[in-house]
Amino acid sequence: MQHFLTTESWSQQSLQEMINFAKELKKNKFQPLLKNKSVALLFFNPSLRTRTSFELGVHQLGGQAVVLQPGKDAWPIEFELGSIMDGDTEEHIKEVAEVLSAYCDMIAVRAFPKFQNWQEDRQDKLIKSLAKFSTVPVINMETITHPCQELAHIMALQENMGDLKGKKYVLTWTYHPKPLNTAVANSSLMIASKFGMDVTLLCPNEDYLLDEHYMELGQTYSSHHGNRLTVSHDINSAYEGADVIYAKSWGALPYFGQWEKEKPIRDQYKHFIVDEEKMAKTNNALFSHCLPMRRNIKATDAVIDSANCIAIQEAENRLHAQKSMMTSLMNYS
Ligand code: CP
């Protein structure tokens, strides 16, 4: 049995096979590949794309999806092992995993960090506990990484550029009024370097570097392809000659849980917005974002509405890529 918790556990070739089959599913949406199969979708956080694409994707493959929102329409869940459950949680992740495994063929979960203590959140305990006690494959719909977004992102880039090896890829931090999850940024760094792109992480200063685990992975994957992961705080040189600009905002890890201290620092960097002037420095780069995206905060209307923006194509690819990934997991079971 294989889980889909992080792309770290999957080779570039296996991920490419999922993307290749997703391209086939894009041409022929309705195939009975999950006939009589069921998937539980656990959402601890809101979603538009993930929920819609998973529910419809399972349906299009002949299966049944069940959406559960713990704390809203399902019992609040405890996931600390050995905890004395005298607080707000009503049932333990162990029973949740065992019961849903008895009903369903796969369990997918979205559980963002609590945003109080990064040393706690970086352990990704909830999904790991679910996978430990589940007897069916577990899928990450975004925790501290977002592997489904990675598949859709690479698929969209390949559809537009073909071979990605050696392309200059810039992951740029952008401003947002709130501190956001680092999941998509971690994922962007991992997958772009894993697929052989020449990756630059552009961020305001060292406080906005990603967790050391993902920085090291980005470097390791880059080295494997003869590249070097570049960190830049200089907007002009980072955009110069870029083939891909991927935008994301995230909270600075040294201020995790002390966001009032980070806010005046973050507010100084509103000029990291992706605009036409910056895009003009690139090699006619593709622009994308995982969505949702605040217009004229992260990128200007002109950039989002330009022919170079592939964010909608990437969002559509979530549907095809997840169908392909779920089919793979069922084939491994
Ligand atoms: N990109 C993404 O996961 O979108 P949602 O948060 O709307 O699911």
CSV table of C-alpha atoms and ligand atoms in Angstrom, one decimal:
chain,number,residue,atom,x,y,z
A,1,MET,CA,0.0,0.0,0.0
A,2,GLN,CA,1.3,3.5,-0.9
A,3,HIS,CA,0.2,6.8,0.6
A,4,PHE,CA,0.4,10.2,-1.1
A,5,LEU,CA,1.6,12.3,1.8
A,6,THR,CA,4.5,14.1,0.2
A,7,THR,CA,6.3,13.9,-3.2
A,8,GLU,CA,9.5,13.2,-1.2
A,9,SER,CA,8.4,9.5,-1.2
A,10,TRP,CA,7.9,9.4,-4.9
A,11,SER,CA,10.5,9.3,-7.7
A,12,GLN,CA,10.5,11.9,-10.5
A,13,GLN,CA,9.7,9.0,-12.8
A,14,SER,CA,6.6,7.8,-10.8
A,15,LEU,CA,5.4,11.4,-10.6
A,16,GLN,CA,5.9,11.8,-14.3
A,17,GLU,CA,3.9,8.7,-15.0
A,18,MET,CA,1.0,10.2,-12.9
A,19,ILE,CA,1.2,13.4,-14.9
A,20,ASN,CA,1.3,11.5,-18.2
A,21,PHE,CA,-1.8,9.6,-17.3
A,22,ALA,CA,-3.4,12.8,-16.1
A,23,LYS,CA,-2.9,14.2,-19.6
A,24,GLU,CA,-4.8,11.2,-21.0
A,25,LEU,CA,-7.6,11.7,-18.5
A,26,LYS,CA,-7.8,15.3,-19.5
A,27,LYS,CA,-8.8,14.1,-23.0
A,28,ASN,CA,-11.2,11.4,-21.8
A,29,LYS,CA,-12.7,12.4,-18.4
A,30,PHE,CA,-15.1,9.6,-17.7
A,31,GLN,CA,-13.6,6.2,-17.1
A,32,PRO,CA,-14.8,3.6,-14.5
A,33,LEU,CA,-11.3,3.4,-12.8
A,34,LEU,CA,-12.8,3.9,-9.3
A,35,LYS,CA,-16.0,2.0,-9.8
A,36,ASN,CA,-17.4,0.8,-6.5
A,37,LYS,CA,-14.6,2.7,-4.6
A,38,SER,CA,-15.2,5.4,-2.0
A,39,VAL,CA,-13.0,8.2,-0.7
A,40,ALA,CA,-13.4,10.1,2.6
A,41,LEU,CA,-12.4,13.8,2.2
A,42,LEU,CA,-11.5,15.3,5.6
A,43,PHE,CA,-11.4,19.1,5.6
A,44,PHE,CA,-10.1,20.9,8.7
A,45,ASN,CA,-9.8,24.1,6.6
A,46,PRO,CA,-11.7,25.8,3.8
A,47,SER,CA,-11.3,25.0,0.1
A,48,LEU,CA,-12.7,25.8,-3.3
A,49,ARG,CA,-10.5,24.0,-5.8
A,50,THR,CA,-9.4,20.9,-3.7
A,51,ARG,CA,-12.9,20.0,-2.5
A,52,THR,CA,-14.5,20.5,-6.0
A,53,SER,CA,-11.8,18.7,-7.9
A,54,PHE,CA,-11.7,15.7,-5.5
A,55,GLU,CA,-15.5,15.3,-5.3
A,56,LEU,CA,-16.0,15.6,-9.0
A,57,GLY,CA,-12.9,13.6,-9.8
A,58,VAL,CA,-14.0,10.6,-7.8
A,59,HIS,CA,-17.5,10.9,-9.4
A,60,GLN,CA,-16.0,11.1,-12.9
A,61,LEU,CA,-14.2,7.8,-12.2
A,62,GLY,CA,-17.3,6.0,-11.0
A,63,GLY,CA,-16.6,6.3,-7.3
A,64,GLN,CA,-18.2,8.0,-4.3
A,65,ALA,CA,-16.7,10.8,-2.2
A,66,VAL,CA,-17.8,11.7,1.3
A,67,VAL,CA,-16.9,15.2,2.6
A,68,LEU,CA,-16.4,15.5,6.4
A,69,GLN,CA,-15.5,18.7,8.2
A,70,PRO,CA,-14.3,17.8,11.7
A,71,GLY,CA,-15.6,20.3,14.2
A,72,LYS,CA,-18.4,21.4,11.9
A,73,ASP,CA,-20.4,18.5,10.6
A,74,ALA,CA,-18.2,15.7,12.1
A,75,TRP,CA,-16.8,15.4,15.7
A,76,PRO,CA,-13.7,17.4,16.6
A,77,ILE,CA,-10.7,15.1,16.4
A,78,GLU,CA,-7.8,14.6,18.8
A,79,PHE,CA,-4.5,13.6,17.2
A,80,GLU,CA,-1.9,13.6,20.0
A,81,LEU,CA,-1.1,10.1,21.0
A,82,GLY,CA,-1.5,9.4,24.7
A,83,SER,CA,-3.5,12.6,25.4
A,84,ILE,CA,-6.1,12.8,28.1
A,85,MET,CA,-9.1,14.0,26.1
A,86,ASP,CA,-10.7,16.3,28.6
A,87,GLY,CA,-10.8,19.3,26.2
A,88,ASP,CA,-13.0,20.0,23.1
A,89,THR,CA,-12.1,17.0,21.0
A,90,GLU,CA,-14.6,14.1,21.0
A,91,GLU,CA,-12.8,11.3,19.2
A,92,HIS,CA,-9.2,10.2,18.5
A,93,ILE,CA,-7.6,10.0,15.1
A,94,LYS,CA,-6.9,6.3,15.8
A,95,GLU,CA,-10.6,5.5,15.7
A,96,VAL,CA,-11.2,7.9,12.9
A,97,ALA,CA,-8.6,6.2,10.8
A,98,GLU,CA,-9.9,2.7,11.7
A,99,VAL,CA,-13.5,3.5,11.1
A,100,LEU,CA,-13.0,5.3,7.8
A,101,SER,CA,-10.7,2.5,6.6
A,102,ALA,CA,-13.5,0.1,7.2
A,103,TYR,CA,-15.9,2.2,5.1
A,104,CYS,CA,-13.7,3.7,2.4
A,105,ASP,CA,-10.9,2.8,0.0
A,106,MET,CA,-8.9,6.0,0.5
A,107,ILE,CA,-8.8,8.8,3.0
A,108,ALA,CA,-7.8,12.4,2.0
A,109,VAL,CA,-7.1,15.1,4.5
A,110,ARG,CA,-6.5,18.9,4.6
A,111,ALA,CA,-5.1,20.1,7.9
A,112,PHE,CA,-3.1,23.3,7.9
A,113,PRO,CA,-0.6,24.2,10.6
A,114,LYS,CA,-2.1,25.7,13.8
A,115,PHE,CA,0.3,28.7,13.3
A,116,GLN,CA,1.4,28.9,16.9
A,117,ASN,CA,4.6,26.8,17.1
A,118,TRP,CA,6.5,25.8,14.0
A,119,GLN,CA,8.5,23.1,15.8
A,120,GLU,CA,5.2,21.4,16.5
A,121,ASP,CA,3.6,22.1,13.1
A,122,ARG,CA,6.6,21.0,11.1
A,123,GLN,CA,6.1,17.5,12.3
A,124,ASP,CA,2.9,17.2,10.4
A,125,LYS,CA,1.5,14.9,13.2
A,126,LEU,CA,-2.1,14.7,12.1
A,127,ILE,CA,-1.6,13.2,8.7
A,128,LYS,CA,1.2,11.0,9.9
A,129,SER,CA,-1.1,9.6,12.7
A,130,LEU,CA,-3.9,9.1,10.2
A,131,ALA,CA,-1.5,7.2,7.9
A,132,LYS,CA,-0.2,5.1,10.8
A,133,PHE,CA,-3.6,3.9,11.9
A,134,SER,CA,-5.2,3.7,8.4
A,135,THR,CA,-5.3,0.4,6.5
A,136,VAL,CA,-6.1,2.3,3.2
A,137,PRO,CA,-4.1,4.9,1.3
A,138,VAL,CA,-4.0,8.4,2.8
A,139,ILE,CA,-3.8,11.5,0.6
A,140,ASN,CA,-2.4,14.9,1.5
A,141,MET,CA,-4.8,17.7,0.4
A,142,GLU,CA,-2.5,20.3,2.0
A,143,THR,CA,-0.8,20.2,5.4
A,144,ILE,CA,2.8,21.6,5.4
A,145,THR,CA,3.2,20.7,1.8
A,146,HIS,CA,0.7,20.5,-1.1
A,147,PRO,CA,1.6,17.5,-3.3
A,148,CYS,CA,-1.6,17.6,-5.4
A,149,GLN,CA,-0.8,21.2,-6.3
A,150,GLU,CA,2.7,20.1,-7.3
A,151,LEU,CA,1.4,17.6,-9.8
A,152,ALA,CA,-1.0,20.1,-11.4
A,153,HIS,CA,1.8,22.8,-11.5
A,154,ILE,CA,4.3,20.6,-13.3
A,155,MET,CA,1.7,19.3,-15.7
A,156,ALA,CA,0.7,22.9,-16.6
A,157,LEU,CA,4.4,23.9,-17.1
A,158,GLN,CA,5.0,20.9,-19.3
A,159,GLU,CA,1.9,21.6,-21.4
A,160,ASN,CA,3.3,25.1,-22.1
A,161,MET,CA,7.1,24.5,-22.2
A,162,GLY,CA,7.7,20.8,-22.8
A,163,ASP,CA,10.9,19.7,-21.2
A,164,LEU,CA,11.5,21.7,-18.0
A,165,LYS,CA,15.2,20.8,-17.5
A,166,GLY,CA,17.3,24.0,-17.1
A,167,LYS,CA,14.5,26.5,-17.3
A,168,LYS,CA,14.9,29.4,-14.9
A,169,TYR,CA,12.2,29.1,-12.3
A,170,VAL,CA,11.6,31.8,-9.7
A,171,LEU,CA,9.6,31.2,-6.6
A,172,THR,CA,8.8,34.7,-5.4
A,173,TRP,CA,7.5,35.6,-2.0
A,174,THR,CA,4.7,38.2,-2.3
A,175,TYR,CA,3.0,40.4,0.3
A,176,HIS,CA,-0.3,39.4,1.9
A,177,PRO,CA,-2.0,41.1,4.8
A,178,LYS,CA,-2.0,37.8,6.8
A,179,PRO,CA,0.8,35.3,7.5
A,180,LEU,CA,0.0,32.3,5.3
A,181,ASN,CA,1.0,28.7,5.2
A,182,THR,CA,4.5,27.8,3.8
A,183,ALA,CA,3.0,24.5,2.2
A,184,VAL,CA,2.8,25.7,-1.4
A,185,ALA,CA,6.2,27.4,-1.2
A,186,ASN,CA,7.8,24.2,0.3
A,187,SER,CA,6.1,22.2,-2.5
A,188,SER,CA,7.2,24.6,-5.3
A,189,LEU,CA,10.8,24.5,-4.1
A,190,MET,CA,10.8,20.7,-4.0
A,191,ILE,CA,9.0,19.9,-7.2
A,192,ALA,CA,10.7,22.6,-9.4
A,193,SER,CA,14.2,21.4,-8.3
A,194,LYS,CA,13.1,17.7,-8.6
A,195,PHE,CA,12.1,18.2,-12.2
A,196,GLY,CA,15.5,19.8,-13.1
A,197,MET,CA,14.7,23.5,-13.2
A,198,ASP,CA,17.2,26.1,-12.2
A,199,VAL,CA,15.4,27.4,-9.1
A,200,THR,CA,15.7,30.8,-7.5
A,201,LEU,CA,13.9,31.5,-4.2
A,202,LEU,CA,13.3,35.3,-4.1
A,203,CYS,CA,12.2,36.6,-0.7
A,204,PRO,CA,12.7,39.9,1.2
A,205,ASN,CA,15.3,38.7,3.7
A,206,GLU,CA,16.6,35.7,5.5
A,207,ASP,CA,13.6,35.6,7.9
A,208,TYR,CA,11.5,34.4,4.9
A,209,LEU,CA,13.7,31.4,4.0
A,210,LEU,CA,11.7,28.2,4.1
A,211,ASP,CA,12.2,25.4,6.7
A,212,GLU,CA,15.7,24.0,6.5
A,213,HIS,CA,14.3,20.6,5.5
A,214,TYR,CA,12.8,22.0,2.3
A,215,MET,CA,15.8,24.3,1.6
A,216,GLU,CA,18.1,21.2,1.9
A,217,LEU,CA,15.8,19.1,-0.3
A,218,GLY,CA,15.7,21.9,-2.9
A,219,GLN,CA,19.5,21.9,-2.9
A,220,THR,CA,19.8,18.1,-3.0
A,221,TYR,CA,17.4,17.8,-6.0
A,222,SER,CA,19.1,20.7,-7.8
A,223,SER,CA,22.6,19.1,-7.3
A,224,HIS,CA,21.2,15.8,-8.7
A,225,HIS,CA,20.5,17.7,-12.0
A,226,GLY,CA,23.7,19.7,-11.9
A,227,ASN,CA,22.0,22.9,-10.7
A,228,ARG,CA,22.4,25.0,-7.6
A,229,LEU,CA,19.5,26.4,-5.6
A,230,THR,CA,19.8,30.2,-5.6
A,231,VAL,CA,18.5,32.4,-2.8
A,232,SER,CA,18.0,36.0,-3.8
A,233,HIS,CA,16.7,39.1,-2.0
A,234,ASP,CA,17.2,41.2,-5.2
A,235,ILE,CA,14.1,41.5,-7.3
A,236,ASN,CA,15.8,42.8,-10.5
A,237,SER,CA,18.4,40.0,-10.8
A,238,ALA,CA,16.0,37.3,-9.8
A,239,TYR,CA,13.4,38.2,-12.5
A,240,GLU,CA,16.1,38.7,-15.2
A,241,GLY,CA,15.8,36.0,-17.9
A,242,ALA,CA,13.3,33.9,-15.8
A,243,ASP,CA,11.1,31.4,-17.7
A,244,VAL,CA,8.6,30.8,-14.8
A,245,ILE,CA,7.5,33.2,-12.1
A,246,TYR,CA,5.5,31.3,-9.3
A,247,ALA,CA,4.1,33.6,-6.7
A,248,LYS,CA,3.2,32.8,-3.1
A,249,SER,CA,3.0,34.6,0.2
A,250,TRP,CA,4.0,33.0,3.5
A,251,GLY,CA,4.7,34.0,7.1
A,252,ALA,CA,8.3,34.3,8.3
A,253,LEU,CA,9.2,31.2,10.3
A,254,PRO,CA,11.3,33.1,13.0
A,255,TYR,CA,8.1,35.0,13.9
A,256,PHE,CA,5.8,31.9,13.9
A,257,GLY,CA,3.1,32.5,16.5
A,258,GLN,CA,4.2,36.1,17.1
A,259,TRP,CA,2.6,37.5,14.1
A,260,GLU,CA,2.1,40.9,15.6
A,261,LYS,CA,5.9,41.3,15.6
A,262,GLU,CA,6.2,40.1,12.0
A,263,LYS,CA,3.4,42.4,10.6
A,264,PRO,CA,5.4,45.7,10.5
A,265,ILE,CA,8.3,43.8,8.8
A,266,ARG,CA,6.0,42.2,6.2
A,267,ASP,CA,4.3,45.5,5.6
A,268,GLN,CA,7.6,47.0,4.3
A,269,TYR,CA,7.7,44.5,1.3
A,270,LYS,CA,4.4,45.3,-0.5
A,271,HIS,CA,6.6,46.1,-3.6
A,272,PHE,CA,7.2,42.3,-4.1
A,273,ILE,CA,3.9,42.3,-6.0
A,274,VAL,CA,4.2,40.7,-9.4
A,275,ASP,CA,3.6,43.5,-11.9
A,276,GLU,CA,4.2,44.2,-15.7
A,277,GLU,CA,7.5,46.0,-15.0
A,278,LYS,CA,9.0,43.0,-13.3
A,279,MET,CA,7.6,40.6,-15.8
A,280,ALA,CA,9.2,42.6,-18.6
A,281,LYS,CA,12.6,41.7,-17.2
A,282,THR,CA,11.9,38.0,-17.8
A,283,ASN,CA,12.3,35.7,-20.8
A,284,ASN,CA,8.5,36.2,-21.5
A,285,ALA,CA,8.0,34.0,-18.4
A,286,LEU,CA,4.9,32.1,-17.6
A,287,PHE,CA,3.2,33.3,-14.4
A,288,SER,CA,1.3,31.1,-12.0
A,289,HIS,CA,-0.1,30.9,-8.5
A,290,CYS,CA,-1.9,28.1,-6.7
A,291,LEU,CA,-5.0,30.3,-6.0
A,292,PRO,CA,-6.8,31.8,-4.2
A,293,MET,CA,-4.9,35.0,-5.0
A,294,ARG,CA,-5.7,38.5,-3.9
A,295,ARG,CA,-5.6,40.7,-6.9
A,296,ASN,CA,-3.4,43.8,-6.9
A,297,ILE,CA,-1.8,42.6,-3.7
A,298,LYS,CA,0.1,39.5,-4.9
A,299,ALA,CA,-0.1,40.3,-8.6
A,300,THR,CA,-1.6,43.1,-10.6
A,301,ASP,CA,-4.7,42.7,-12.8
A,302,ALA,CA,-2.5,43.1,-15.9
A,303,VAL,CA,-0.3,40.1,-15.0
A,304,ILE,CA,-3.2,37.9,-13.9
A,305,ASP,CA,-5.2,38.7,-17.0
A,306,SER,CA,-2.2,38.3,-19.4
A,307,ALA,CA,-1.8,35.4,-21.8
A,308,ASN,CA,1.3,34.4,-19.8
A,309,CYS,CA,-0.8,33.6,-16.7
A,310,ILE,CA,-1.5,29.8,-16.4
A,311,ALA,CA,-3.1,29.8,-12.9
A,312,ILE,CA,-6.5,28.7,-14.3
A,313,GLN,CA,-4.9,25.9,-16.3
A,314,GLU,CA,-3.0,24.8,-13.2
A,315,ALA,CA,-6.2,24.8,-11.2
A,316,GLU,CA,-8.0,22.7,-13.9
A,317,ASN,CA,-5.1,20.2,-13.8
A,318,ARG,CA,-5.8,19.5,-10.2
A,319,LEU,CA,-8.8,17.5,-11.3
A,320,HIS,CA,-6.9,15.4,-13.8
A,321,ALA,CA,-3.8,15.0,-11.7
A,322,GLN,CA,-5.7,13.8,-8.6
A,323,LYS,CA,-7.7,11.3,-10.6
A,324,SER,CA,-4.5,9.9,-12.0
A,325,MET,CA,-2.9,9.8,-8.5
A,326,MET,CA,-5.9,8.1,-6.9
A,327,THR,CA,-5.9,5.5,-9.7
A,328,SER,CA,-2.2,4.9,-9.1
A,329,LEU,CA,-2.8,4.4,-5.3
A,330,MET,CA,-5.6,1.9,-6.0
A,331,ASN,CA,-3.3,0.0,-8.4
A,332,TYR,CA,-0.6,-0.2,-5.7
A,333,SER,CA,-3.2,-1.5,-3.1
B,1,CP,N1,-5.0,25.7,-4.4
B,1,CP,C1,-5.9,25.2,-3.6
B,1,CP,O1,-5.6,24.2,-2.9
B,1,CP,O2,-7.1,25.8,-3.6
B,1,CP,P1,-8.2,25.6,-2.4
B,1,CP,O3,-7.6,26.1,-1.1
B,1,CP,O4,-9.3,26.5,-2.9
B,1,CP,O5,-8.5,24.2,-2.3
